[in-house]
PDB file of C-alpha atoms in Angstrom:
ATOM      1  CA  MET Y  27      -3.433 -16.732  -7.481  1.00  0.00           C
ATOM      2  CA  HIS Y  28      -2.103 -19.274  -9.950  1.00  0.00           C
ATOM      3  CA  VAL Y  29       1.000 -18.175 -11.906  1.00  0.00           C
ATOM      4  CA  ILE Y  30       1.954 -19.775 -15.219  1.00  0.00           C
ATOM      5  CA  HIS Y  31       5.549 -18.911 -16.093  1.00  0.00           C
ATOM      6  CA  LEU Y  32       6.558 -18.930 -19.778  1.00  0.00           C
ATOM      7  CA  THR Y  33      10.028 -18.476 -21.223  1.00  0.00           C
ATOM      8  CA  GLU Y  34       8.642 -16.669 -24.272  1.00  0.00           C
ATOM      9  CA  THR Y  35       5.277 -15.941 -25.856  1.00  0.00           C
ATOM     10  CA  ASP Y  36       3.846 -13.509 -28.358  1.00  0.00           C
ATOM     11  CA  SER Y  37       1.643 -11.677 -25.824  1.00  0.00           C
ATOM     12  CA  THR Y  38       0.703 -12.590 -22.268  1.00  0.00           C
ATOM     13  CA  ASN Y  39      -2.647 -10.832 -22.769  1.00  0.00           C
ATOM     14  CA  ARG Y  40      -3.394 -12.914 -25.857  1.00  0.00           C
ATOM     15  CA  VAL Y  41      -2.551 -16.172 -24.071  1.00  0.00           C
ATOM     16  CA  LEU Y  42      -4.699 -15.302 -21.071  1.00  0.00           C
ATOM     17  CA  LEU Y  43      -7.685 -14.202 -23.168  1.00  0.00           C
ATOM     18  CA  ASP Y  44      -7.529 -17.599 -24.869  1.00  0.00           C
ATOM     19  CA  LEU Y  45      -7.405 -19.329 -21.475  1.00  0.00           C
ATOM     20  CA  ALA Y  46     -10.355 -17.216 -20.275  1.00  0.00           C
ATOM     21  CA  SER Y  47     -12.427 -18.544 -23.167  1.00  0.00           C
ATOM     22  CA  GLN Y  48     -11.567 -22.046 -21.950  1.00  0.00           C
ATOM     23  CA  GLY Y  49     -12.767 -21.300 -18.424  1.00  0.00           C
ATOM     24  CA  ALA Y  50      -9.506 -20.393 -16.650  1.00  0.00           C
ATOM     25  CA  ALA Y  51     -10.013 -19.432 -13.016  1.00  0.00           C
ATOM     26  CA  ASP Y  52     -10.064 -15.845 -11.779  1.00  0.00           C
ATOM     27  CA  TRP Y  53      -6.675 -14.502 -10.719  1.00  0.00           C
ATOM     28  CA  THR Y  54      -4.787 -16.727 -13.103  1.00  0.00           C
ATOM     29  CA  VAL Y  55      -1.524 -14.978 -14.035  1.00  0.00           C
ATOM     30  CA  ILE Y  56       0.615 -15.465 -17.136  1.00  0.00           C
ATOM     31  CA  ARG Y  57       4.185 -14.236 -16.771  1.00  0.00           C
ATOM     32  CA  ALA Y  58       6.765 -14.360 -19.562  1.00  0.00           C
ATOM     33  CA  GLU Y  59      10.489 -13.690 -19.682  1.00  0.00           C
ATOM     34  CA  ALA Y  60      10.060 -12.250 -23.184  1.00  0.00           C
ATOM     35  CA  GLN Y  61       7.285 -11.313 -25.605  1.00  0.00           C
ATOM     36  CA  THR Y  62       7.649 -11.305 -29.370  1.00  0.00           C
ATOM     37  CA  ALA Y  63       4.520  -9.223 -29.966  1.00  0.00           C
ATOM     38  CA  GLY Y  64       3.973  -7.247 -26.785  1.00  0.00           C
ATOM     39  CA  ARG Y  65       1.257  -4.635 -27.167  1.00  0.00           C
ATOM     40  CA  GLY Y  66       0.382  -1.332 -25.595  1.00  0.00           C
ATOM     41  CA  ARG Y  67      -2.560   1.009 -25.888  1.00  0.00           C
ATOM     42  CA  LEU Y  68      -3.600   2.262 -29.364  1.00  0.00           C
ATOM     43  CA  GLN Y  69      -1.930  -0.797 -30.953  1.00  0.00           C
ATOM     44  CA  ARG Y  70       1.548   0.405 -30.046  1.00  0.00           C
ATOM     45  CA  GLN Y  71       4.344  -2.108 -29.700  1.00  0.00           C
ATOM     46  CA  TRP Y  72       5.706  -2.852 -26.221  1.00  0.00           C
ATOM     47  CA  LEU Y  73       9.351  -3.841 -26.465  1.00  0.00           C
ATOM     48  CA  SER Y  74       9.789  -7.011 -24.387  1.00  0.00           C
ATOM     49  CA  PRO Y  75      13.290  -8.497 -24.736  1.00  0.00           C
ATOM     50  CA  PRO Y  76      14.395 -11.319 -22.412  1.00  0.00           C
ATOM     51  CA  GLY Y  77      15.810 -10.343 -19.046  1.00  0.00           C
ATOM     52  CA  ALA Y  78      15.044  -6.638 -19.428  1.00  0.00           C
ATOM     53  CA  GLY Y  79      11.583  -6.292 -18.006  1.00  0.00           C
ATOM     54  CA  LEU Y  80       8.611  -7.675 -16.125  1.00  0.00           C
ATOM     55  CA  TYR Y  81       5.770  -8.817 -18.384  1.00  0.00           C
ATOM     56  CA  PHE Y  82       2.621 -10.396 -16.976  1.00  0.00           C
ATOM     57  CA  SER Y  83      -1.161 -10.481 -17.290  1.00  0.00           C
ATOM     58  CA  VAL Y  84      -3.889 -11.292 -14.774  1.00  0.00           C
ATOM     59  CA  LEU Y  85      -7.444 -12.539 -15.374  1.00  0.00           C
ATOM     60  CA  PHE Y  86     -10.562 -11.835 -13.316  1.00  0.00           C
ATOM     61  CA  ARG Y  87     -14.310 -11.441 -13.805  1.00  0.00           C
ATOM     62  CA  PRO Y  88     -15.445  -8.520 -11.651  1.00  0.00           C
ATOM     63  CA  ALA Y  89     -18.992  -7.997 -10.422  1.00  0.00           C
ATOM     64  CA  LEU Y  90     -19.189  -4.603 -12.126  1.00  0.00           C
ATOM     65  CA  ASP Y  91     -21.425  -2.915 -14.646  1.00  0.00           C
ATOM     66  CA  PRO Y  92     -19.629  -2.675 -18.022  1.00  0.00           C
ATOM     67  CA  VAL Y  93     -19.628   1.141 -17.788  1.00  0.00           C
ATOM     68  CA  ALA Y  94     -17.387   0.848 -14.703  1.00  0.00           C
ATOM     69  CA  LEU Y  95     -14.769  -1.362 -16.374  1.00  0.00           C
ATOM     70  CA  PRO Y  96     -12.581   1.538 -17.651  1.00  0.00           C
ATOM     71  CA  LEU Y  97     -11.734   2.347 -14.022  1.00  0.00           C
ATOM     72  CA  ILE Y  98      -9.922  -0.991 -13.786  1.00  0.00           C
ATOM     73  CA  THR Y  99      -7.033   0.437 -15.812  1.00  0.00           C
ATOM     74  CA  LEU Y 100      -6.787   3.295 -13.307  1.00  0.00           C
ATOM     75  CA  ALA Y 101      -6.908   0.815 -10.423  1.00  0.00           C
ATOM     76  CA  ALA Y 102      -4.078  -1.180 -11.993  1.00  0.00           C
ATOM     77  CA  GLY Y 103      -1.976   1.974 -12.258  1.00  0.00           C
ATOM     78  CA  VAL Y 104      -2.537   2.688  -8.586  1.00  0.00           C
ATOM     79  CA  ALA Y 105      -1.611  -0.887  -7.665  1.00  0.00           C
ATOM     80  CA  VAL Y 106       1.665  -0.705  -9.610  1.00  0.00           C
ATOM     81  CA  CYS Y 107       2.599   2.684  -8.135  1.00  0.00           C
ATOM     82  CA  GLU Y 108       1.859   1.687  -4.563  1.00  0.00           C
ATOM     83  CA  VAL Y 109       4.001  -1.433  -4.880  1.00  0.00           C
ATOM     84  CA  LEU Y 110       6.909   0.481  -6.423  1.00  0.00           C
ATOM     85  CA  GLU Y 111       6.677   3.059  -3.641  1.00  0.00           C
ATOM     86  CA  ARG Y 112       6.610   0.423  -0.918  1.00  0.00           C
ATOM     87  CA  CYS Y 113       9.029  -2.164  -2.305  1.00  0.00           C
ATOM     88  CA  ALA Y 114      11.424  -0.149  -4.440  1.00  0.00           C
ATOM     89  CA  GLY Y 115      11.468   3.235  -2.732  1.00  0.00           C
ATOM     90  CA  THR Y 116      10.536   5.068  -5.930  1.00  0.00           C
ATOM     91  CA  GLN Y 117       8.029   7.882  -6.499  1.00  0.00           C
ATOM     92  CA  PRO Y 118       6.162   6.985  -9.693  1.00  0.00           C
ATOM     93  CA  ARG Y 119       3.535   9.152 -11.317  1.00  0.00           C
ATOM     94  CA  LEU Y 120       0.598   8.226 -13.520  1.00  0.00           C
ATOM     95  CA  LYS Y 121      -0.109   9.534 -17.002  1.00  0.00           C
ATOM     96  CA  TRP Y 122      -3.745   9.012 -17.929  1.00  0.00           C
ATOM     97  CA  PRO Y 123      -4.921   6.461 -18.598  1.00  0.00           C
ATOM     98  CA  ASN Y 124      -2.290   3.714 -18.443  1.00  0.00           C
ATOM     99  CA  ASP Y 125       1.352   4.862 -18.209  1.00  0.00           C
ATOM    100  CA  ILE Y 126       3.683   4.775 -15.204  1.00  0.00           C
ATOM    101  CA  HIS Y 127       6.442   7.408 -15.130  1.00  0.00           C
ATOM    102  CA  LEU Y 128       9.585   7.989 -13.087  1.00  0.00           C
ATOM    103  CA  ASP Y 129      11.213  11.419 -13.354  1.00  0.00           C
ATOM    104  CA  ARG Y 130       8.845  12.220 -16.237  1.00  0.00           C
ATOM    105  CA  ARG Y 131       9.999   9.199 -18.246  1.00  0.00           C
ATOM    106  CA  LYS Y 132       7.919   6.140 -18.979  1.00  0.00           C
ATOM    107  CA  VAL Y 133       8.870   3.061 -16.979  1.00  0.00           C
ATOM    108  CA  GLY Y 134       5.764   0.965 -17.510  1.00  0.00           C
ATOM    109  CA  GLY Y 135       2.369   0.591 -19.068  1.00  0.00           C
ATOM    110  CA  ILE Y 136      -0.930  -1.207 -18.644  1.00  0.00           C
ATOM    111  CA  LEU Y 137      -3.170  -2.781 -21.268  1.00  0.00           C
ATOM    112  CA  THR Y 138      -6.676  -3.808 -20.206  1.00  0.00           C
ATOM    113  CA  GLU Y 139      -8.713  -6.004 -22.519  1.00  0.00           C
ATOM    114  CA  THR Y 140     -12.111  -7.649 -22.078  1.00  0.00           C
ATOM    115  CA  SER Y 141     -13.893 -10.629 -23.517  1.00  0.00           C
ATOM    116  CA  GLY Y 142     -17.518 -11.578 -23.154  1.00  0.00           C
ATOM    117  CA  VAL Y 143     -17.322 -15.340 -22.834  1.00  0.00           C
ATOM    118  CA  GLY Y 144     -20.407 -17.217 -23.962  1.00  0.00           C
ATOM    119  CA  GLY Y 145     -22.425 -18.832 -21.186  1.00  0.00           C
ATOM    120  CA  GLN Y 146     -20.722 -16.827 -18.430  1.00  0.00           C
ATOM    121  CA  PRO Y 147     -22.559 -14.013 -16.622  1.00  0.00           C
ATOM    122  CA  ARG Y 148     -19.553 -11.742 -16.144  1.00  0.00           C
ATOM    123  CA  THR Y 149     -17.107 -10.126 -18.533  1.00  0.00           C
ATOM    124  CA  ALA Y 150     -13.601 -11.572 -18.457  1.00  0.00           C
ATOM    125  CA  VAL Y 151     -11.044  -8.827 -17.845  1.00  0.00           C
ATOM    126  CA  VAL Y 152      -7.345  -9.266 -18.590  1.00  0.00           C
ATOM    127  CA  VAL Y 153      -4.925  -6.647 -17.273  1.00  0.00           C
ATOM    128  CA  GLY Y 154      -1.437  -6.718 -18.765  1.00  0.00           C
ATOM    129  CA  VAL Y 155       1.463  -4.997 -17.029  1.00  0.00           C
ATOM    130  CA  GLY Y 156       4.831  -4.230 -18.579  1.00  0.00           C
ATOM    131  CA  LEU Y 157       7.673  -2.691 -16.583  1.00  0.00           C
ATOM    132  CA  ASN Y 158      11.151  -1.791 -17.805  1.00  0.00           C
ATOM    133  CA  VAL Y 159      13.397  -3.291 -15.152  1.00  0.00           C
ATOM    134  CA  SER Y 160      16.854  -3.117 -16.731  1.00  0.00           C
ATOM    135  CA  MET Y 161      16.155  -2.128 -20.340  1.00  0.00           C
ATOM    136  CA  PRO Y 162      19.428  -1.178 -22.100  1.00  0.00           C
ATOM    137  CA  ALA Y 163      19.117   2.242 -23.723  1.00  0.00           C
ATOM    138  CA  GLU Y 164      20.572   0.932 -26.967  1.00  0.00           C
ATOM    139  CA  LEU Y 165      17.537  -1.346 -27.435  1.00  0.00           C
ATOM    140  CA  LEU Y 166      15.197   1.636 -27.500  1.00  0.00           C
ATOM    141  CA  GLU Y 167      14.446   3.533 -30.672  1.00  0.00           C
ATOM    142  CA  ALA Y 168      16.291   6.848 -30.809  1.00  0.00           C
ATOM    143  CA  GLU Y 169      13.157   8.933 -30.230  1.00  0.00           C
ATOM    144  CA  LEU Y 170      12.341   6.934 -27.074  1.00  0.00           C
ATOM    145  CA  GLN Y 171      15.715   7.133 -25.371  1.00  0.00           C
ATOM    146  CA  ASP Y 172      14.953  10.468 -23.721  1.00  0.00           C
ATOM    147  CA  ARG Y 173      11.347   9.487 -22.880  1.00  0.00           C
ATOM    148  CA  ALA Y 174      11.814   6.064 -21.277  1.00  0.00           C
ATOM    149  CA  THR Y 175      13.626   4.772 -18.225  1.00  0.00           C
ATOM    150  CA  SER Y 176      14.186   1.586 -16.211  1.00  0.00           C
ATOM    151  CA  LEU Y 177      13.562   0.672 -12.590  1.00  0.00           C
ATOM    152  CA  HIS Y 178      17.188  -0.211 -11.879  1.00  0.00           C
ATOM    153  CA  LEU Y 179      18.119   3.454 -12.383  1.00  0.00           C
ATOM    154  CA  HIS Y 180      15.785   4.533  -9.582  1.00  0.00           C
ATOM    155  CA  TRP Y 181      15.247   1.902  -6.923  1.00  0.00           C
ATOM    156  CA  ARG Y 182      17.240   1.760  -3.714  1.00  0.00           C
ATOM    157  CA  GLU Y 183      17.818  -1.988  -3.927  1.00  0.00           C
ATOM    158  CA  PRO Y 184      16.899  -4.578  -6.569  1.00  0.00           C
ATOM    159  CA  VAL Y 185      13.553  -6.221  -5.817  1.00  0.00           C
ATOM    160  CA  ALA Y 186      12.666  -9.792  -6.800  1.00  0.00           C
ATOM    161  CA  ARG Y 187      10.366  -9.766  -9.814  1.00  0.00           C
ATOM    162  CA  GLU Y 188       8.278 -12.558  -8.297  1.00  0.00           C
ATOM    163  CA  LEU Y 189       7.593 -10.284  -5.319  1.00  0.00           C
ATOM    164  CA  LEU Y 190       6.542  -7.425  -7.610  1.00  0.00           C
ATOM    165  CA  VAL Y 191       4.054  -9.676  -9.429  1.00  0.00           C
ATOM    166  CA  THR Y 192       2.583 -11.007  -6.184  1.00  0.00           C
ATOM    167  CA  GLU Y 193       2.272  -7.577  -4.609  1.00  0.00           C
ATOM    168  CA  ILE Y 194       0.819  -5.886  -7.700  1.00  0.00           C
ATOM    169  CA  VAL Y 195      -1.814  -8.583  -8.187  1.00  0.00           C
ATOM    170  CA  SER Y 196      -2.699  -8.439  -4.495  1.00  0.00           C
ATOM    171  CA  GLY Y 197      -3.054  -4.656  -4.665  1.00  0.00           C
ATOM    172  CA  LEU Y 198      -5.178  -4.824  -7.801  1.00  0.00           C
ATOM    173  CA  ARG Y 199      -7.414  -7.419  -6.192  1.00  0.00           C
ATOM    174  CA  GLU Y 200      -7.988  -5.098  -3.234  1.00  0.00           C
ATOM    175  CA  LEU Y 201      -8.809  -2.138  -5.471  1.00  0.00           C
ATOM    176  CA  VAL Y 202     -11.211  -4.133  -7.666  1.00  0.00           C
ATOM    177  CA  ALA Y 203     -12.962  -5.321  -4.509  1.00  0.00           C
ATOM    178  CA  MET Y 204     -13.359  -1.665  -3.509  1.00  0.00           C
ATOM    179  CA  GLN Y 205     -15.064  -0.950  -6.821  1.00  0.00           C
ATOM    180  CA  GLU Y 206     -17.347  -3.933  -6.354  1.00  0.00           C
ATOM    181  CA  ARG Y 207     -18.351  -2.548  -2.933  1.00  0.00           C
ATOM    182  CA  GLY Y 208     -19.211   0.815  -4.481  1.00  0.00           C
ATOM    183  CA  GLU Y 209     -16.034   2.542  -3.296  1.00  0.00           C
ATOM    184  CA  ALA Y 210     -14.733   3.685  -6.677  1.00  0.00           C
ATOM    185  CA  GLU Y 211     -14.109   7.183  -5.328  1.00  0.00           C
ATOM    186  CA  GLU Y 212     -11.360   5.801  -3.096  1.00  0.00           C
ATOM    187  CA  VAL Y 213      -9.664   4.302  -6.154  1.00  0.00           C
ATOM    188  CA  LEU Y 214      -9.889   7.678  -7.912  1.00  0.00           C
ATOM    189  CA  ARG Y 215      -8.559   9.463  -4.829  1.00  0.00           C
ATOM    190  CA  ARG Y 216      -5.470   7.252  -4.759  1.00  0.00           C
ATOM    191  CA  TRP Y 217      -4.961   7.789  -8.491  1.00  0.00           C
ATOM    192  CA  ARG Y 218      -5.183  11.579  -8.088  1.00  0.00           C
ATOM    193  CA  LEU Y 219      -2.392  11.494  -5.499  1.00  0.00           C
ATOM    194  CA  ARG Y 220      -0.063  10.286  -8.269  1.00  0.00           C
ATOM    195  CA  ASP Y 221      -1.398  12.363 -11.182  1.00  0.00           C
ATOM    196  CA  GLY Y 222       1.572  13.309 -13.370  1.00  0.00           C
ATOM    197  CA  LEU Y 223      -0.474  15.599 -15.642  1.00  0.00           C
ATOM    198  CA  LEU Y 224      -2.166  17.824 -13.083  1.00  0.00           C
ATOM    199  CA  ASP Y 225      -1.613  21.557 -13.750  1.00  0.00           C
ATOM    200  CA  ARG Y 226       0.776  20.786 -16.598  1.00  0.00           C
ATOM    201  CA  TRP Y 227       0.458  21.891 -20.204  1.00  0.00           C
ATOM    202  CA  LEU Y 228      -0.301  19.074 -22.572  1.00  0.00           C
ATOM    203  CA  HIS Y 229      -1.626  18.083 -25.978  1.00  0.00           C
ATOM    204  CA  TRP Y 230      -4.736  15.979 -26.463  1.00  0.00           C
ATOM    205  CA  LEU Y 231      -4.899  14.141 -29.754  1.00  0.00           C
ATOM    206  CA  THR Y 232      -8.596  13.383 -30.148  1.00  0.00           C
ATOM    207  CA  PRO Y 233      -9.856  10.180 -31.810  1.00  0.00           C
ATOM    208  CA  GLU Y 234     -10.765  12.357 -34.810  1.00  0.00           C
ATOM    209  CA  GLY Y 235      -7.157  13.545 -35.166  1.00  0.00           C
ATOM    210  CA  GLN Y 236      -7.689  17.049 -33.770  1.00  0.00           C
ATOM    211  CA  VAL Y 237      -5.049  18.461 -31.413  1.00  0.00           C
ATOM    212  CA  VAL Y 238      -6.222  20.362 -28.338  1.00  0.00           C
ATOM    213  CA  HIS Y 239      -3.650  22.324 -26.308  1.00  0.00           C
ATOM    214  CA  GLY Y 240      -4.509  22.754 -22.672  1.00  0.00           C
ATOM    215  CA  ARG Y 241      -3.810  22.322 -18.984  1.00  0.00           C
ATOM    216  CA  GLY Y 242      -4.482  19.139 -17.007  1.00  0.00           C
ATOM    217  CA  LEU Y 243      -7.272  19.514 -14.437  1.00  0.00           C
ATOM    218  CA  GLY Y 244      -7.333  15.930 -13.177  1.00  0.00           C
ATOM    219  CA  LEU Y 245      -9.915  13.159 -13.118  1.00  0.00           C
ATOM    220  CA  ASP Y 246     -13.642  13.663 -12.972  1.00  0.00           C
ATOM    221  CA  GLY Y 247     -15.858  11.339 -10.937  1.00  0.00           C
ATOM    222  CA  SER Y 248     -16.082   8.820 -13.792  1.00  0.00           C
ATOM    223  CA  GLY Y 249     -12.356   8.483 -14.399  1.00  0.00           C
ATOM    224  CA  ARG Y 250     -12.257  10.714 -17.460  1.00  0.00           C
ATOM    225  CA  TYR Y 251      -9.437  13.242 -17.651  1.00  0.00           C
ATOM    226  CA  ARG Y 252     -10.287  16.944 -17.785  1.00  0.00           C
ATOM    227  CA  VAL Y 253      -8.322  19.369 -19.948  1.00  0.00           C
ATOM    228  CA  GLU Y 254      -8.869  23.128 -19.976  1.00  0.00           C
ATOM    229  CA  ASP Y 255      -7.918  24.616 -23.334  1.00  0.00           C
ATOM    230  CA  ARG Y 256      -6.433  28.085 -23.853  1.00  0.00           C
ATOM    231  CA  GLN Y 257      -9.903  29.558 -24.364  1.00  0.00           C
ATOM    232  CA  GLY Y 258     -11.073  28.268 -20.973  1.00  0.00           C
ATOM    233  CA  LYS Y 259     -13.228  25.426 -22.295  1.00  0.00           C
ATOM    234  CA  VAL Y 260     -13.030  22.220 -20.270  1.00  0.00           C
ATOM    235  CA  HIS Y 261     -12.862  18.985 -22.262  1.00  0.00           C
ATOM    236  CA  GLU Y 262     -13.629  15.602 -20.713  1.00  0.00           C
ATOM    237  CA  VAL Y 263     -11.236  13.100 -22.278  1.00  0.00           C
ATOM    238  CA  LEU Y 264     -12.650   9.617 -22.669  1.00  0.00           C
ATOM    239  CA  SER Y 265     -10.320   8.428 -25.417  1.00  0.00           C
ATOM    240  CA  GLY Y 266      -7.448   9.642 -27.551  1.00  0.00           C
ATOM    241  CA  ASP Y 267      -3.910  10.396 -26.425  1.00  0.00           C
ATOM    242  CA  LEU Y 268      -2.524  12.868 -23.886  1.00  0.00           C
ATOM    243  CA  THR Y 269       1.115  13.954 -24.085  1.00  0.00           C
ATOM    244  CA  LEU Y 270       3.022  16.483 -22.054  1.00  0.00           C
ATOM    245  CA  GLN Y 271       3.968  19.673 -23.852  1.00  0.00           C
ATOM    246  CA  GLN Y 272       7.736  19.934 -24.173  1.00  0.00           C
ATOM    247  CA  THR Y 273       9.196  23.054 -22.565  1.00  0.00           C
TER     248      THR Y 273
END
């Protein structure tokens, strides 16, 4: 693992995708103290002020069929949760497909992007991880203040950010290797143990803009999330947005 540490950049994912096109080695990591244009899923902004979070991206080119690549986001979520459980004494939960929650509030997110690089047999995958470590509440927009949290409010003792990066990348590497060996079901099993939507009422905003109200049934064998609507129909969610129904 080779870590490149930046004081500030627009997006660690963007920088690493550029480096991938130039032939950067697998398991190159870009870490930044701040991002000016941090991104999340569905083109959402990821607030990345200096000193408040952990922002990094990792590059690798897995020996996987392209149809299996969506499971990498799930594997990254498992890797982050297992490290937070082990190192920080927290009990995070996963919100499909890419959010990490503590006490039902978002503490982190994952953005996976791919790039087919000309002349190379494998797809370059960049996984970006953002974690709120000590994000001041006043920096969050008003509507996010009751839906987001920071690690320092939950962990037993502060943990070195360098250790978190090393451990998360190591865990992700192990889980990707499992997929390459045909053991994707083990990755899904470990994700299901931390499913924060299971048996809870939620809304699914489909890519077409339709809202489906239903109950979370968990992952299927391909990593899609299953939602049972109020009429008993089971939907397999491949894209769109899932949000918990407020009670």
